[in-house]
Amino acid sequence: MMRFILPLVLLVAALPARAEVNIQEVTSPGGIKAWLVEDHEIPFTALELRFKGGAVLDLPGKKGATNLMVGLLEEGAGDLDSRAFARATEELAAGFSYDLSDDVVSVSARFLTENRDQAVGLLRDSLINPRFDPDAIDRVRQQVLSGILSDEKNPRDIASKQFRKLVYGDHPYAQDQSGTVDSVSALTRDDLVMAHRNALTRDRLYVSAVGDITPGELSALLDRLLADLPKAGPELPGVAALHFPGGVHVTDFATPQSIALFAQPGIDREDPDFFAAYILDLILGGGSFESRLMQEVREKRGLTYGVYTYLVDKEGAKLWMGSVASGNERIAQAVQVIRDEWQKMLDHGVTQQELDDAKTYLTGAYPLRFDGNATIANIMVGMQADGMPIDYIATRNDQVNAVTLDDVQRVAKRLLDPAKLTFVVVGQPEGLPAN
């Protein structure tokens, strides 16, 4: 559901990476807060909105309602139907995108300074006065249903579905945010209006802006754009009771390559040990070709093209996850190597050289993230939603460098739990019998 106009893409790509980001907090007369980085070199602004809640707000029996609603926000608003809204956006050389996750509705806007007022007017209509026209509902519903049916034939999506059921139990996280064929087919316009009312509320709103806009201009924009949203939404679901039974859980599916998702309990982003855990994950399998899992599973044994791990910090669930794909005849070996490396890191920890290399990588790569207005705005709004302080960007590398070898070894003992490391495998793996 994304539509980005070429001039804006070129503007974003043209911006240099910045090592220093000076953030100001702006509060509108109506009490809406935002973080701002001014940059007047190019007449362009990136605006990011986050609404906590996301797909977990779907009402009982209405799974997929929030997803369908978000897909319709750019399909007509105010006096403009879907085509007229798209045409107006293109004429202004603006770009809007709307996205959904379990915990968040994300809205991104890009606009030129000369067209700011008109672009903000269009964006406001999409947030406050979406039309939900019957023809648009039918069209987007069919797109969603097509995606659901496609996912039912995709081993990775099947693995994700089986994993959610096993780990999350009866929590909303266990359900696919897109819903099911039956639930999406049954959704009415009234269901979408209710989903809109519940999801886009000021009490769970975070805002960031980067570009050619002053604090005063942003302050006025915030109230114009967002003051008419509902003040509060329904209560969010509580913390999920996670289930990690350990072992390997196989779903039979006819495919030459098996997909495995694996996980154990994770760590909260606000935990004092988070950076030590973050470094530990990088060394174990966190996306680098130098990680232990990449070396052991791919480089030494050729069992996969890629294996990786990552820390998951949902509002109601903290996991340490990973993924690997391998031929049916090799996946059992890949799973065993991963389990062995998990145990080895628990037993022996990491080396000083591994720690030093990880710190060098993390601190060196961090400034490269800030390579444009849109990227910086996205990082800042995520910082707010995660409860990070406004000076986090300036202090983050110091926090990485402060982690000692003793810290990492202690956190390895605290977190790594081979008994709870749970694998969900989809395929026809040899040596891993189906449950």
Coordinates of C-alpha atoms in Angstrom, one line a residue:
M1 CA 0.0 0.0 0.0
M2 CA 3.0 2.4 -0.5
R3 CA 3.2 5.2 -3.0
F4 CA 6.4 7.2 -3.1
I5 CA 7.0 9.9 -5.7
L6 CA 10.3 9.8 -7.5
P7 CA 11.4 13.4 -6.6
L8 CA 11.1 12.6 -2.9
V9 CA 13.1 9.4 -3.3
L10 CA 15.9 11.3 -5.0
L11 CA 15.8 14.0 -2.3
V12 CA 16.1 11.4 0.5
A13 CA 18.9 9.6 -1.3
A14 CA 20.8 12.8 -1.8
L15 CA 21.1 13.6 1.9
P16 CA 24.5 12.8 3.5
A17 CA 24.9 10.5 6.5
R18 CA 25.1 12.5 9.8
A19 CA 27.0 11.5 12.9
E20 CA 25.3 14.2 15.0
V21 CA 21.6 14.6 15.2
N22 CA 20.3 17.6 17.2
I23 CA 16.8 16.7 18.5
Q24 CA 14.3 19.3 19.8
E25 CA 11.1 18.5 21.6
V26 CA 8.1 20.4 20.4
T27 CA 4.8 20.6 22.2
S28 CA 1.8 22.1 20.3
P29 CA -0.8 24.4 22.0
G30 CA -3.1 21.4 22.1
G31 CA -0.5 19.3 24.0
I32 CA 0.7 17.1 21.2
K33 CA 4.4 16.3 21.5
A34 CA 6.9 15.6 18.8
W35 CA 10.7 15.4 18.2
L36 CA 12.2 17.6 15.6
V37 CA 15.5 17.7 13.7
E38 CA 15.7 20.9 11.6
D39 CA 17.5 20.7 8.3
H40 CA 16.9 23.6 6.0
E41 CA 19.3 22.6 3.2
I42 CA 16.6 21.0 1.1
P43 CA 12.9 22.2 1.0
F44 CA 11.6 18.9 2.1
T45 CA 10.2 17.3 5.3
A46 CA 9.7 13.8 6.5
L47 CA 7.0 13.2 9.1
E48 CA 6.5 9.9 11.0
L49 CA 3.5 9.0 13.2
R50 CA 3.2 5.9 15.4
F51 CA 0.1 4.7 17.1
K52 CA 0.7 2.0 19.7
G53 CA -1.9 -0.8 19.5
G54 CA -1.8 -2.3 16.0
A55 CA -3.4 -5.6 15.1
V56 CA -3.7 -6.6 18.8
L57 CA -6.7 -4.2 19.0
D58 CA -8.8 -6.4 16.7
L59 CA -12.1 -7.2 18.5
P60 CA -13.1 -10.8 19.1
G61 CA -14.3 -12.3 15.9
K62 CA -13.0 -9.4 13.9
K63 CA -9.5 -10.5 13.2
G64 CA -8.0 -8.6 10.3
A65 CA -10.1 -5.5 10.8
T66 CA -7.2 -3.2 11.7
N67 CA -5.2 -4.5 8.8
L68 CA -8.0 -3.9 6.3
M69 CA -8.7 -0.5 7.8
V70 CA -5.0 0.6 7.4
G71 CA -5.0 -0.6 3.8
L72 CA -7.9 1.7 3.1
L73 CA -6.6 4.9 4.6
E74 CA -5.2 6.0 1.2
E75 CA -8.1 4.7 -0.7
G76 CA -10.1 7.9 -0.5
A77 CA -10.7 10.5 2.2
G78 CA -12.8 13.6 2.7
D79 CA -14.3 14.7 -0.6
L80 CA -11.8 12.6 -2.7
D81 CA -12.4 9.1 -3.8
S82 CA -9.5 6.7 -4.3
R83 CA -8.4 7.9 -7.7
A84 CA -8.8 11.6 -6.8
F85 CA -6.8 11.1 -3.6
A86 CA -4.0 9.4 -5.5
R87 CA -4.0 12.1 -8.2
A88 CA -3.9 14.9 -5.6
T89 CA -1.0 13.3 -3.8
E90 CA 0.9 12.9 -7.0
E91 CA 0.3 16.5 -8.1
L92 CA 1.7 17.7 -4.9
A93 CA 4.8 15.4 -5.3
A94 CA 4.0 14.1 -1.8
G95 CA 4.2 10.6 -0.5
F96 CA 2.2 8.8 2.2
S97 CA 2.5 5.3 3.4
Y98 CA 0.5 3.3 6.0
D99 CA 1.6 0.1 7.7
L100 CA 0.6 -2.2 10.5
S101 CA 2.3 -4.6 12.9
D102 CA 1.1 -6.4 16.0
D103 CA 1.8 -3.5 18.2
V104 CA 1.8 -0.4 15.9
V105 CA 0.0 1.5 13.2
S106 CA 2.7 3.5 11.3
V107 CA 2.1 6.5 9.1
S108 CA 4.8 8.1 7.0
A109 CA 4.6 11.4 5.1
R110 CA 7.0 13.1 2.8
F111 CA 6.3 16.5 1.3
L112 CA 8.0 19.6 -0.2
T113 CA 7.9 22.8 1.8
E114 CA 6.0 24.7 -0.9
N115 CA 3.2 22.1 -0.8
R116 CA 3.3 21.5 2.9
D117 CA -0.2 22.9 3.7
Q118 CA -1.9 21.0 1.0
A119 CA -0.1 17.8 1.7
V120 CA -0.9 18.0 5.4
G121 CA -4.5 18.6 4.5
L122 CA -4.6 15.4 2.4
L123 CA -2.9 13.5 5.2
R124 CA -5.3 14.8 7.8
D125 CA -8.3 13.7 5.7
S126 CA -6.8 10.2 5.4
L127 CA -6.4 10.0 9.2
I128 CA -9.6 11.8 10.3
N129 CA -12.0 11.3 7.5
P130 CA -11.3 8.1 5.5
R131 CA -14.2 7.3 3.2
F132 CA -14.3 3.5 3.4
D133 CA -16.2 3.4 0.1
P134 CA -17.8 0.1 -0.7
D135 CA -15.9 -0.4 -4.0
A136 CA -12.6 0.4 -2.2
I137 CA -13.4 -2.0 0.6
D138 CA -14.2 -4.8 -1.9
R139 CA -11.0 -4.1 -3.9
V140 CA -8.6 -4.0 -0.8
R141 CA -10.4 -7.0 0.8
Q142 CA -9.7 -9.1 -2.3
Q143 CA -6.0 -8.1 -2.1
V144 CA -5.9 -9.1 1.5
L145 CA -7.7 -12.4 0.8
S146 CA -5.3 -13.1 -2.0
G147 CA -2.4 -12.6 0.3
I148 CA -3.9 -14.9 3.0
L149 CA -4.4 -17.7 0.4
S150 CA -0.8 -17.2 -0.9
D151 CA 0.6 -17.4 2.7
E152 CA -1.1 -20.8 3.1
K153 CA 1.2 -22.2 0.4
N154 CA 4.4 -20.4 1.7
P155 CA 6.5 -22.6 4.0
R156 CA 7.9 -19.6 5.8
D157 CA 4.5 -18.1 6.5
I158 CA 3.2 -21.5 7.6
A159 CA 6.2 -21.8 10.0
S160 CA 5.4 -18.3 11.4
K161 CA 1.8 -19.3 11.9
Q162 CA 2.7 -22.5 13.7
F163 CA 5.3 -20.7 15.8
R164 CA 2.8 -18.1 16.9
K165 CA 0.3 -20.7 17.9
L166 CA 2.8 -22.7 19.9
V167 CA 4.5 -19.8 21.7
Y168 CA 1.7 -17.2 22.2
G169 CA -1.2 -19.5 23.1
D170 CA -4.4 -17.5 23.4
H171 CA -2.8 -14.1 23.3
P172 CA -3.7 -11.9 20.2
Y173 CA -0.1 -12.3 19.0
A174 CA -1.0 -15.9 18.1
Q175 CA -3.2 -14.7 15.3
D176 CA -2.1 -13.5 11.9
Q177 CA -2.6 -9.7 11.7
S178 CA -4.2 -10.2 8.2
G179 CA -6.9 -12.4 9.7
T180 CA -8.4 -15.5 8.1
V181 CA -10.4 -15.9 4.9
D182 CA -13.6 -16.3 7.0
S183 CA -12.9 -13.3 9.3
V184 CA -11.9 -10.9 6.6
S185 CA -14.8 -12.0 4.3
A186 CA -17.2 -11.2 7.1
L187 CA -15.9 -7.7 8.0
T188 CA -18.4 -4.8 7.4
R189 CA -17.9 -1.1 7.0
D190 CA -19.0 -0.6 10.6
D191 CA -16.2 -3.0 11.7
L192 CA -13.7 -0.8 9.8
V193 CA -15.1 2.4 11.3
M194 CA -14.7 0.9 14.8
A195 CA -11.2 -0.3 14.0
H196 CA -10.3 3.2 12.9
R197 CA -11.8 4.7 16.1
N198 CA -9.8 2.3 18.3
A199 CA -6.4 2.4 16.5
L200 CA -5.8 6.1 15.8
T201 CA -5.9 7.8 19.1
R202 CA -3.9 10.6 20.7
D203 CA -3.1 8.8 23.9
R204 CA -0.9 6.3 22.1
L205 CA 0.6 8.7 19.6
Y206 CA 4.3 9.4 18.8
V207 CA 5.5 12.0 16.3
S208 CA 8.8 12.9 14.7
A209 CA 9.7 15.3 11.9
V210 CA 13.0 16.0 10.1
G211 CA 13.6 18.6 7.5
D212 CA 12.7 22.1 6.4
I213 CA 10.3 23.0 9.2
T214 CA 10.7 25.2 12.3
P215 CA 9.5 24.4 15.8
G216 CA 6.7 26.9 15.4
E217 CA 5.6 25.5 12.1
L218 CA 5.6 22.0 13.4
S219 CA 3.7 23.0 16.5
A220 CA 0.9 24.5 14.3
L221 CA 1.0 21.5 12.0
L222 CA 0.5 19.0 14.9
D223 CA -2.7 20.5 16.0
R224 CA -4.1 20.9 12.6
L225 CA -3.2 17.3 11.6
L226 CA -4.0 15.4 14.8
A227 CA -6.1 17.4 17.3
D228 CA -9.4 15.9 16.0
L229 CA -8.3 12.3 16.6
P230 CA -10.1 10.5 19.5
K231 CA -8.4 11.3 22.7
A232 CA -8.1 7.7 24.0
G233 CA -8.6 4.1 22.8
P234 CA -9.4 0.8 24.4
E235 CA -7.1 -1.0 26.8
L236 CA -4.3 -2.9 25.2
P237 CA -3.8 -6.6 25.8
G238 CA -1.6 -7.7 28.7
V239 CA 1.7 -9.5 28.6
A240 CA 1.6 -12.8 26.8
A241 CA 2.2 -16.0 28.7
L242 CA 5.0 -17.4 26.6
H243 CA 5.3 -21.2 26.0
F244 CA 8.7 -22.6 25.1
P245 CA 8.5 -26.4 25.5
G246 CA 11.9 -26.9 23.9
G247 CA 12.6 -29.6 21.3
V248 CA 11.6 -29.6 17.6
H249 CA 8.0 -29.3 16.4
V250 CA 7.5 -30.4 12.8
T251 CA 4.7 -29.5 10.4
D252 CA 4.7 -31.7 7.3
F253 CA 4.6 -29.7 4.0
A254 CA 5.7 -30.9 0.6
T255 CA 8.7 -28.7 -0.2
P256 CA 12.4 -29.6 -1.0
Q257 CA 13.7 -27.2 1.6
S258 CA 12.6 -27.0 5.3
I259 CA 12.2 -23.7 7.1
A260 CA 13.0 -23.6 10.8
L261 CA 12.1 -20.8 13.3
F262 CA 13.6 -21.1 16.7
A263 CA 13.3 -19.1 19.9
Q264 CA 13.7 -18.9 23.6
P265 CA 12.8 -16.1 26.2
G266 CA 14.4 -12.7 25.4
I267 CA 15.1 -9.5 27.2
D268 CA 13.3 -6.2 27.7
R269 CA 14.8 -3.2 25.8
E270 CA 14.8 -1.3 29.1
D271 CA 16.7 -4.0 31.0
P272 CA 20.2 -2.8 32.2
D273 CA 21.7 -5.8 30.6
F274 CA 20.2 -5.1 27.1
F275 CA 23.4 -3.9 25.4
A276 CA 25.3 -6.9 26.7
A277 CA 22.6 -9.2 25.3
Y278 CA 22.6 -7.2 22.0
I279 CA 26.3 -7.8 21.7
L280 CA 25.9 -11.5 22.7
D281 CA 23.3 -11.9 19.9
L282 CA 25.5 -10.3 17.3
I283 CA 28.3 -12.7 18.2
L284 CA 26.0 -15.7 18.2
G285 CA 24.0 -15.1 15.0
G286 CA 22.9 -11.4 14.7
G287 CA 23.2 -10.9 11.0
S288 CA 26.9 -10.8 10.4
F289 CA 28.9 -13.3 8.3
E290 CA 31.3 -13.4 11.2
S291 CA 28.7 -14.7 13.6
R292 CA 29.3 -18.1 15.1
L293 CA 26.2 -19.6 13.5
M294 CA 27.1 -18.4 10.1
Q295 CA 30.6 -19.8 10.4
E296 CA 29.4 -23.1 11.8
V297 CA 26.3 -23.7 9.8
R298 CA 27.1 -22.1 6.5
E299 CA 30.9 -21.6 6.1
K300 CA 32.2 -24.8 7.6
R301 CA 29.3 -27.2 6.7
G302 CA 27.5 -25.6 3.8
L303 CA 24.1 -26.4 5.3
T304 CA 22.4 -23.1 4.5
Y305 CA 22.7 -19.8 2.6
G306 CA 21.9 -17.9 5.8
V307 CA 21.2 -18.3 9.5
Y308 CA 20.5 -15.5 11.8
T309 CA 19.2 -14.5 15.3
Y310 CA 17.7 -11.4 16.7
L311 CA 16.1 -10.0 19.8
V312 CA 12.3 -9.4 19.6
D313 CA 10.9 -6.7 21.9
K314 CA 7.1 -6.7 21.5
E315 CA 5.0 -4.7 23.9
G316 CA 3.8 -7.9 25.5
A317 CA 6.5 -10.4 24.7
K318 CA 10.3 -10.5 24.7
L319 CA 11.9 -13.3 22.6
W320 CA 15.3 -14.3 21.3
M321 CA 14.6 -15.6 17.9
G322 CA 16.3 -17.1 14.9
S323 CA 15.7 -18.6 11.5
V324 CA 17.4 -21.1 9.1
A325 CA 16.5 -22.8 5.9
S326 CA 18.1 -26.0 4.5
G327 CA 17.4 -28.9 2.3
N328 CA 15.2 -31.6 3.9
E329 CA 18.1 -34.0 4.0
R330 CA 20.3 -31.4 5.9
I331 CA 18.0 -29.5 8.2
A332 CA 18.3 -32.0 11.1
Q333 CA 22.1 -31.4 11.1
A334 CA 21.6 -27.6 10.9
V335 CA 19.2 -27.7 13.9
Q336 CA 21.8 -29.8 15.9
V337 CA 24.6 -27.4 15.1
I338 CA 22.5 -24.4 16.3
R339 CA 21.6 -26.3 19.5
D340 CA 25.3 -27.1 20.1
E341 CA 26.4 -23.5 19.6
W342 CA 23.7 -22.3 22.0
Q343 CA 25.0 -24.7 24.6
K344 CA 28.6 -23.8 23.9
M345 CA 28.0 -20.1 24.3
L346 CA 26.3 -20.8 27.6
D347 CA 29.1 -23.0 28.8
H348 CA 32.1 -20.9 27.6
G349 CA 30.9 -17.4 26.8
V350 CA 32.7 -15.3 24.2
T351 CA 36.3 -14.2 23.7
Q352 CA 37.7 -10.8 24.2
Q353 CA 38.5 -10.6 20.5
E354 CA 34.8 -11.4 19.7
L355 CA 33.7 -8.7 22.0
D356 CA 36.1 -6.1 20.6
D357 CA 35.1 -6.9 17.1
A358 CA 31.4 -6.7 17.9
K359 CA 31.9 -3.3 19.5
T360 CA 33.8 -2.0 16.6
Y361 CA 31.1 -3.2 14.2
L362 CA 28.2 -1.8 16.2
T363 CA 29.8 1.6 16.9
G364 CA 31.2 2.0 13.4
A365 CA 28.0 1.1 11.6
Y366 CA 25.7 3.2 13.8
P367 CA 26.3 6.7 12.3
L368 CA 25.7 5.2 8.8
R369 CA 22.0 4.7 9.7
F370 CA 21.4 8.4 9.7
D371 CA 21.5 8.7 5.9
G372 CA 18.5 10.9 5.2
N373 CA 15.5 12.8 6.6
A374 CA 13.1 9.9 6.3
T375 CA 15.5 7.4 8.0
I376 CA 16.2 9.8 10.9
A377 CA 12.5 10.5 11.4
N378 CA 11.8 6.8 11.5
I379 CA 14.6 6.2 14.1
M380 CA 13.4 9.0 16.3
V381 CA 9.8 8.0 16.4
G382 CA 10.9 4.4 17.3
M383 CA 13.0 5.9 20.1
Q384 CA 10.0 7.6 21.5
A385 CA 7.7 4.6 21.2
D386 CA 10.4 2.5 23.0
G387 CA 10.8 5.0 25.8
M388 CA 14.4 6.0 25.0
P389 CA 15.7 9.4 26.2
I390 CA 16.1 12.2 23.7
D391 CA 19.9 12.0 24.0
Y392 CA 20.0 8.3 23.1
I393 CA 21.6 8.8 19.7
A394 CA 24.5 10.7 21.3
T395 CA 25.0 8.2 24.1
R396 CA 24.3 4.9 22.4
N397 CA 27.9 4.1 21.3
D398 CA 29.1 5.0 24.8
Q399 CA 26.7 2.4 26.2
V400 CA 28.0 -0.2 23.7
N401 CA 31.6 0.5 24.6
A402 CA 30.8 0.3 28.3
V403 CA 30.0 -3.4 28.1
T404 CA 32.7 -5.5 29.5
L405 CA 33.7 -9.1 28.9
D406 CA 32.4 -9.9 32.4
D407 CA 29.1 -8.3 31.5
V408 CA 28.7 -10.5 28.4
Q409 CA 29.7 -13.7 30.2
R410 CA 27.3 -13.0 33.0
V411 CA 24.4 -12.2 30.6
A412 CA 25.1 -15.4 28.7
K413 CA 24.7 -17.4 31.9
R414 CA 21.5 -15.4 32.7
L415 CA 19.8 -15.6 29.3
L416 CA 20.9 -18.5 27.3
D417 CA 18.5 -21.4 27.9
P418 CA 19.0 -24.5 25.7
A419 CA 16.3 -26.4 27.5
K420 CA 13.7 -23.8 26.3
L421 CA 15.2 -23.3 22.8
T422 CA 12.2 -24.3 20.7
F423 CA 12.3 -25.1 17.0
V424 CA 9.3 -25.0 14.6
V425 CA 10.1 -26.7 11.3
V426 CA 8.0 -26.8 8.2
G427 CA 8.9 -29.2 5.4
Q428 CA 9.7 -32.8 5.1
P429 CA 12.9 -33.0 7.1
E430 CA 14.8 -36.2 7.3
G431 CA 15.6 -37.3 10.8
L432 CA 13.1 -34.9 12.4
P433 CA 9.8 -36.8 12.7
A434 CA 6.5 -34.8 12.6
N435 CA 4.7 -34.3 15.8

